[in-house]
Amino acid sequence: MSDANGANDRAAQGGSGTGPGGDLASSASRDRGAAEETTGASATHADTGAGTDTGTGIGAGASGPGRHVRVVLVDDHRMFRTGVQAEIGQTDRTGVEVVGEAPDVDQAVSVITSTRPEVVLLDVHLPGGGGVEVLRRCSALMADTEQPVRFLALSVSDAAEDVIGVIRGGARGYVTKTITGSDLVDSIFRVQDGDAVFSPRLAGFVLDAFASTDAPPVDEDLDRLTQREREVLRLIARGYAYKEIAKQLYISVKTVESHVSAVLRKLQLSNRHELTRWATARRLV
């Protein structure tokens, strides 16, 4: 990627495409046609190649009429992001509004935090730590009960370890870039609604992975904490200062202090160092 393309990545925000298409993995042919698409030519399945998943039609199913979802695209290939925007980003047809883009972990966290989308399309392999690192740093946004940010992994990889890694990190689903534009729109709306979405073969990886492990025992101590107290607990255990926690959770420093006091009291701990050890022992960090 040239320096000029890198500069475009750092500046990229928002934008819209021109309509639904076919196989997202046919990025080379779509990218060659990106100039025509972004000047008004509607993409078709013939333009982009046939995907291995079948489309259901924009406006059908979960993405019914009148639906709207704000989306951030995270992928280190600028031309692929341009292609995805062209496929799904024509808001008046698909209901999808692309409000931001990012090519790496740091920029992804920054854009997601500033735009607060409903859904993030997240590539698994990214500079700066990968999709799992984005999920870790956005855990508080995912846990927000009033305005949760949900993640849908969109990757060329169908490796079991990649699938399991991002699902354990908090993603609501995983689809590959062979998905059609119409199916991707449907998947985005399903994730917005809180559903779990997987390509069929990948769903098997997830079922096998969780079936092979014993269910975790109920932690009565952890159950005493509210959802917000758990969020504060995790951030404290990761070494965040009160001011940083307040900024991430959109609450005041005084409220953070109140939550920390409540956590210490409920867990019968004396200070944040004991709290960090407690959280680490339970793999909450």
Short mmCIF file of C-alpha atoms in Angstrom, two decimals:
data_model
loop_
_atom_site.label_atom_id
_atom_site.label_comp_id
_atom_site.label_asym_id
_atom_site.label_seq_id
_atom_site.Cartn_x
_atom_site.Cartn_y
_atom_site.Cartn_z
CA MET A 1 0.00 0.00 0.00
CA SER A 2 1.37 3.38 -0.97
CA ASP A 3 1.91 6.29 1.43
CA ALA A 4 -0.91 8.09 -0.32
CA ASN A 5 -3.27 5.19 0.33
CA GLY A 6 -2.17 5.12 3.97
CA ALA A 7 -3.01 8.80 4.28
CA ASN A 8 -6.43 8.11 2.79
CA ASP A 9 -6.95 5.39 5.39
CA ARG A 10 -6.16 7.72 8.23
CA ALA A 11 -8.57 10.32 6.95
CA ALA A 12 -11.39 8.01 5.86
CA GLN A 13 -14.73 8.72 7.52
CA GLY A 14 -18.27 7.86 6.41
CA GLY A 15 -19.33 7.66 2.76
CA SER A 16 -21.87 5.67 0.83
CA GLY A 17 -21.92 3.11 -1.94
CA THR A 18 -24.28 2.50 -4.79
CA GLY A 19 -26.18 -0.65 -4.03
CA PRO A 20 -26.07 -4.38 -3.27
CA GLY A 21 -23.88 -6.77 -5.19
CA GLY A 22 -22.56 -10.30 -4.97
CA ASP A 23 -19.57 -12.13 -3.57
CA LEU A 24 -17.49 -9.80 -1.40
CA ALA A 25 -14.44 -11.98 -1.97
CA SER A 26 -14.47 -10.91 -5.62
CA SER A 27 -12.87 -7.70 -4.40
CA ALA A 28 -10.44 -7.37 -7.30
CA SER A 29 -13.15 -7.13 -9.95
CA ARG A 30 -15.32 -4.94 -7.75
CA ASP A 31 -12.43 -2.64 -6.89
CA ARG A 32 -11.61 -2.20 -10.55
CA GLY A 33 -15.19 -1.03 -10.99
CA ALA A 34 -15.24 1.12 -7.86
CA ALA A 35 -14.86 4.34 -9.80
CA GLU A 36 -17.99 3.61 -11.85
CA GLU A 37 -19.91 2.47 -8.79
CA THR A 38 -19.21 5.58 -6.78
CA THR A 39 -20.37 7.82 -9.65
CA GLY A 40 -23.80 6.24 -9.81
CA ALA A 41 -23.60 2.87 -11.54
CA SER A 42 -25.49 0.22 -9.58
CA ALA A 43 -23.56 -2.97 -8.81
CA THR A 44 -25.08 -6.28 -9.82
CA HIS A 45 -24.32 -9.90 -9.04
CA ALA A 46 -22.82 -10.21 -12.52
CA ASP A 47 -20.45 -7.31 -11.83
CA THR A 48 -19.03 -8.83 -8.66
CA GLY A 49 -19.18 -12.57 -9.20
CA ALA A 50 -21.35 -15.23 -7.60
CA GLY A 51 -20.75 -15.90 -3.94
CA THR A 52 -20.90 -19.23 -2.23
CA ASP A 53 -23.75 -17.96 -0.05
CA THR A 54 -27.06 -17.12 -1.70
CA GLY A 55 -28.58 -13.67 -1.35
CA THR A 56 -31.94 -12.97 0.19
CA GLY A 57 -32.53 -9.53 -1.32
CA ILE A 58 -32.09 -6.11 0.19
CA GLY A 59 -35.09 -5.14 2.24
CA ALA A 60 -36.01 -8.76 2.97
CA GLY A 61 -35.95 -10.51 6.33
CA ALA A 62 -34.32 -8.75 9.26
CA SER A 63 -33.49 -5.70 7.13
CA GLY A 64 -37.14 -4.93 6.39
CA PRO A 65 -38.46 -1.56 5.23
CA GLY A 66 -37.75 1.42 7.44
CA ARG A 67 -34.79 -0.21 9.21
CA HIS A 68 -31.62 1.80 9.72
CA VAL A 69 -28.24 0.84 11.14
CA ARG A 70 -25.01 2.80 11.56
CA VAL A 71 -21.91 0.80 10.68
CA VAL A 72 -18.13 1.19 10.93
CA LEU A 73 -15.89 -0.78 8.54
CA VAL A 74 -12.58 -2.07 9.94
CA ASP A 75 -10.26 -3.67 7.40
CA ASP A 76 -6.65 -2.99 6.48
CA HIS A 77 -7.34 -3.05 2.73
CA ARG A 78 -8.65 0.32 1.58
CA MET A 79 -9.97 -1.01 -1.72
CA PHE A 80 -11.91 -3.74 0.05
CA ARG A 81 -13.53 -1.14 2.33
CA THR A 82 -14.43 0.89 -0.77
CA GLY A 83 -15.99 -2.21 -2.31
CA VAL A 84 -18.03 -3.01 0.78
CA GLN A 85 -19.32 0.56 0.90
CA ALA A 86 -20.35 0.26 -2.74
CA GLU A 87 -22.12 -3.02 -1.98
CA ILE A 88 -24.08 -2.09 1.13
CA GLY A 89 -23.67 1.62 1.81
CA GLN A 90 -26.51 3.11 -0.26
CA THR A 91 -28.58 3.98 2.78
CA ASP A 92 -31.89 4.66 1.04
CA ARG A 93 -31.83 1.15 -0.47
CA THR A 94 -30.13 -0.95 2.20
CA GLY A 95 -30.77 0.95 5.41
CA VAL A 96 -27.03 0.77 6.14
CA GLU A 97 -25.19 4.02 6.86
CA VAL A 98 -21.41 3.72 6.88
CA VAL A 99 -20.29 6.28 9.45
CA GLY A 100 -16.58 5.50 9.60
CA GLU A 101 -13.66 3.36 8.47
CA ALA A 102 -10.35 2.24 9.96
CA PRO A 103 -7.36 0.21 8.71
CA ASP A 104 -5.75 -0.77 12.05
CA VAL A 105 -6.44 -1.33 15.73
CA ASP A 106 -5.69 2.17 17.06
CA GLN A 107 -7.73 3.95 14.41
CA ALA A 108 -10.54 1.42 14.78
CA VAL A 109 -10.86 2.05 18.51
CA SER A 110 -10.78 5.82 17.91
CA VAL A 111 -13.44 5.77 15.18
CA ILE A 112 -15.70 3.34 17.04
CA THR A 113 -15.49 5.38 20.24
CA SER A 114 -16.22 8.67 18.47
CA THR A 115 -19.06 7.46 16.23
CA ARG A 116 -20.71 4.85 18.51
CA PRO A 117 -22.14 2.72 15.66
CA GLU A 118 -24.67 -0.04 16.23
CA VAL A 119 -22.55 -2.58 14.33
CA VAL A 120 -18.85 -2.86 13.46
CA LEU A 121 -17.73 -5.03 10.54
CA LEU A 122 -14.40 -6.28 11.84
CA ASP A 123 -11.58 -7.99 9.99
CA VAL A 124 -9.70 -10.58 12.05
CA HIS A 125 -6.15 -9.78 10.95
CA LEU A 126 -5.26 -6.11 11.51
CA PRO A 127 -2.06 -4.16 12.19
CA GLY A 128 -1.69 -3.42 15.88
CA GLY A 129 -2.98 -6.64 17.43
CA GLY A 130 -5.81 -7.94 15.26
CA GLY A 131 -9.56 -7.96 15.67
CA VAL A 132 -9.32 -9.51 19.12
CA GLU A 133 -7.44 -6.44 20.38
CA VAL A 134 -10.14 -4.14 19.01
CA LEU A 135 -12.74 -6.22 20.87
CA ARG A 136 -10.72 -6.09 24.09
CA ARG A 137 -10.35 -2.32 23.94
CA CYS A 138 -14.03 -1.83 23.09
CA SER A 139 -15.36 -4.17 25.79
CA ALA A 140 -17.01 -1.33 27.68
CA LEU A 141 -18.87 -0.22 24.56
CA MET A 142 -20.10 -3.77 23.96
CA ALA A 143 -21.34 -3.99 27.54
CA ASP A 144 -23.29 -0.72 27.40
CA THR A 145 -26.87 -1.75 28.09
CA GLU A 146 -28.41 1.42 26.62
CA GLN A 147 -26.37 1.79 23.41
CA PRO A 148 -24.32 -1.38 22.82
CA VAL A 149 -21.81 -1.54 20.00
CA ARG A 150 -22.00 -5.00 18.42
CA PHE A 151 -19.33 -6.64 16.28
CA LEU A 152 -19.66 -8.89 13.24
CA ALA A 153 -16.40 -10.43 12.04
CA LEU A 154 -15.99 -10.26 8.25
CA SER A 155 -12.84 -12.05 7.15
CA VAL A 156 -11.29 -14.01 4.33
CA SER A 157 -10.12 -16.51 6.98
CA ASP A 158 -12.26 -19.50 7.86
CA ALA A 159 -9.73 -20.98 10.29
CA ALA A 160 -11.27 -22.38 13.45
CA GLU A 161 -8.82 -20.55 15.72
CA ASP A 162 -9.74 -17.20 14.16
CA VAL A 163 -13.45 -17.85 14.55
CA ILE A 164 -13.20 -18.98 18.16
CA GLY A 165 -10.83 -16.15 19.07
CA VAL A 166 -13.14 -13.32 18.06
CA ILE A 167 -16.25 -15.02 19.41
CA ARG A 168 -14.58 -15.44 22.79
CA GLY A 169 -13.59 -11.78 22.48
CA GLY A 170 -17.24 -10.75 22.24
CA ALA A 171 -18.15 -10.66 18.54
CA ARG A 172 -21.78 -11.55 17.81
CA GLY A 173 -21.01 -13.43 14.63
CA TYR A 174 -18.52 -14.39 11.93
CA VAL A 175 -19.02 -14.47 8.18
CA THR A 176 -16.48 -14.85 5.40
CA LYS A 177 -15.91 -12.55 2.45
CA THR A 178 -17.66 -15.02 0.15
CA ILE A 179 -20.96 -13.70 1.53
CA THR A 180 -23.20 -11.79 -0.86
CA GLY A 181 -23.99 -8.13 -0.31
CA SER A 182 -27.65 -8.85 0.42
CA ASP A 183 -26.80 -11.56 2.95
CA LEU A 184 -24.29 -9.24 4.60
CA VAL A 185 -26.95 -6.54 5.01
CA ASP A 186 -29.29 -9.12 6.53
CA SER A 187 -26.53 -10.30 8.89
CA ILE A 188 -25.80 -6.73 10.00
CA PHE A 189 -29.41 -6.14 10.98
CA ARG A 190 -29.60 -9.47 12.78
CA VAL A 191 -26.51 -8.59 14.80
CA GLN A 192 -28.02 -5.17 15.56
CA ASP A 193 -31.00 -7.05 17.01
CA GLY A 194 -28.69 -9.09 19.23
CA ASP A 195 -28.75 -12.33 17.25
CA ALA A 196 -25.68 -14.50 16.68
CA VAL A 197 -24.83 -14.90 12.99
CA PHE A 198 -22.46 -17.41 11.41
CA SER A 199 -21.79 -18.92 8.03
CA PRO A 200 -23.00 -22.54 8.38
CA ARG A 201 -19.60 -24.24 8.46
CA LEU A 202 -18.23 -21.71 10.93
CA ALA A 203 -21.15 -22.29 13.28
CA GLY A 204 -19.90 -25.86 13.61
CA PHE A 205 -16.52 -24.62 14.85
CA VAL A 206 -18.21 -22.61 17.58
CA LEU A 207 -20.48 -25.45 18.68
CA ASP A 208 -17.58 -27.90 18.76
CA ALA A 209 -15.38 -25.50 20.73
CA PHE A 210 -17.92 -24.80 23.43
CA ALA A 211 -19.19 -28.37 23.59
CA SER A 212 -15.67 -29.57 24.34
CA THR A 213 -15.36 -27.48 27.48
CA ASP A 214 -17.19 -27.82 30.74
CA ALA A 215 -19.65 -25.08 31.57
CA PRO A 216 -18.03 -22.56 33.92
CA PRO A 217 -19.21 -22.79 37.52
CA VAL A 218 -21.44 -20.05 38.86
CA ASP A 219 -19.34 -17.38 40.60
CA GLU A 220 -21.48 -16.12 43.45
CA ASP A 221 -19.10 -13.24 44.18
CA LEU A 222 -19.24 -12.00 40.61
CA ASP A 223 -23.02 -12.38 40.54
CA ARG A 224 -23.28 -9.82 43.34
CA LEU A 225 -22.00 -7.11 41.01
CA THR A 226 -24.17 -5.12 38.63
CA GLN A 227 -23.29 -5.00 34.93
CA ARG A 228 -21.80 -1.51 35.31
CA GLU A 229 -19.77 -2.60 38.35
CA ARG A 230 -18.34 -5.47 36.29
CA GLU A 231 -17.33 -3.04 33.55
CA VAL A 232 -15.56 -0.82 36.06
CA LEU A 233 -13.94 -3.86 37.66
CA ARG A 234 -12.46 -5.04 34.36
CA LEU A 235 -11.10 -1.61 33.49
CA ILE A 236 -9.58 -1.13 36.94
CA ALA A 237 -7.96 -4.57 36.66
CA ARG A 238 -6.48 -3.56 33.29
CA GLY A 239 -4.77 -0.60 34.90
CA TYR A 240 -7.01 2.25 33.74
CA ALA A 241 -7.11 5.43 35.84
CA TYR A 242 -10.45 6.69 37.13
CA LYS A 243 -10.43 9.53 34.60
CA GLU A 244 -9.85 7.10 31.72
CA ILE A 245 -12.66 4.83 32.92
CA ALA A 246 -15.02 7.80 33.18
CA LYS A 247 -14.22 8.75 29.60
CA GLN A 248 -14.71 5.23 28.24
CA LEU A 249 -18.01 4.65 30.06
CA TYR A 250 -19.32 8.21 29.61
CA ILE A 251 -19.80 8.72 33.34
CA SER A 252 -18.26 11.10 35.87
CA VAL A 253 -15.11 10.37 37.87
CA LYS A 254 -17.20 10.56 41.02
CA THR A 255 -19.50 7.84 39.67
CA VAL A 256 -16.47 5.67 38.92
CA GLU A 257 -15.27 6.12 42.50
CA SER A 258 -18.72 5.09 43.77
CA HIS A 259 -18.70 1.96 41.64
CA VAL A 260 -15.19 1.02 42.77
CA SER A 261 -16.21 1.45 46.43
CA ALA A 262 -19.25 -0.76 45.84
CA VAL A 263 -17.13 -3.44 44.14
CA LEU A 264 -14.56 -3.46 46.95
CA ARG A 265 -17.31 -3.69 49.55
CA LYS A 266 -19.21 -6.50 47.83
CA LEU A 267 -16.05 -8.53 47.20
CA GLN A 268 -14.59 -7.74 50.63
CA LEU A 269 -11.37 -6.37 49.15
CA SER A 270 -9.25 -3.50 50.45
CA ASN A 271 -7.75 -1.79 47.40
CA ARG A 272 -7.40 -1.85 43.62
CA HIS A 273 -4.32 -4.10 43.78
CA GLU A 274 -6.32 -6.83 45.52
CA LEU A 275 -9.11 -6.22 43.04
CA THR A 276 -6.72 -6.70 40.12
CA ARG A 277 -5.45 -9.99 41.55
CA TRP A 278 -9.03 -11.13 42.13
CA ALA A 279 -10.05 -10.34 38.54
CA THR A 280 -6.91 -11.89 37.06
CA ALA A 281 -7.44 -15.12 38.97
CA ARG A 282 -10.90 -15.38 37.40
CA ARG A 283 -9.62 -14.48 33.91
CA LEU A 284 -11.77 -11.40 33.73
CA VAL A 285 -8.98 -9.18 32.43
#
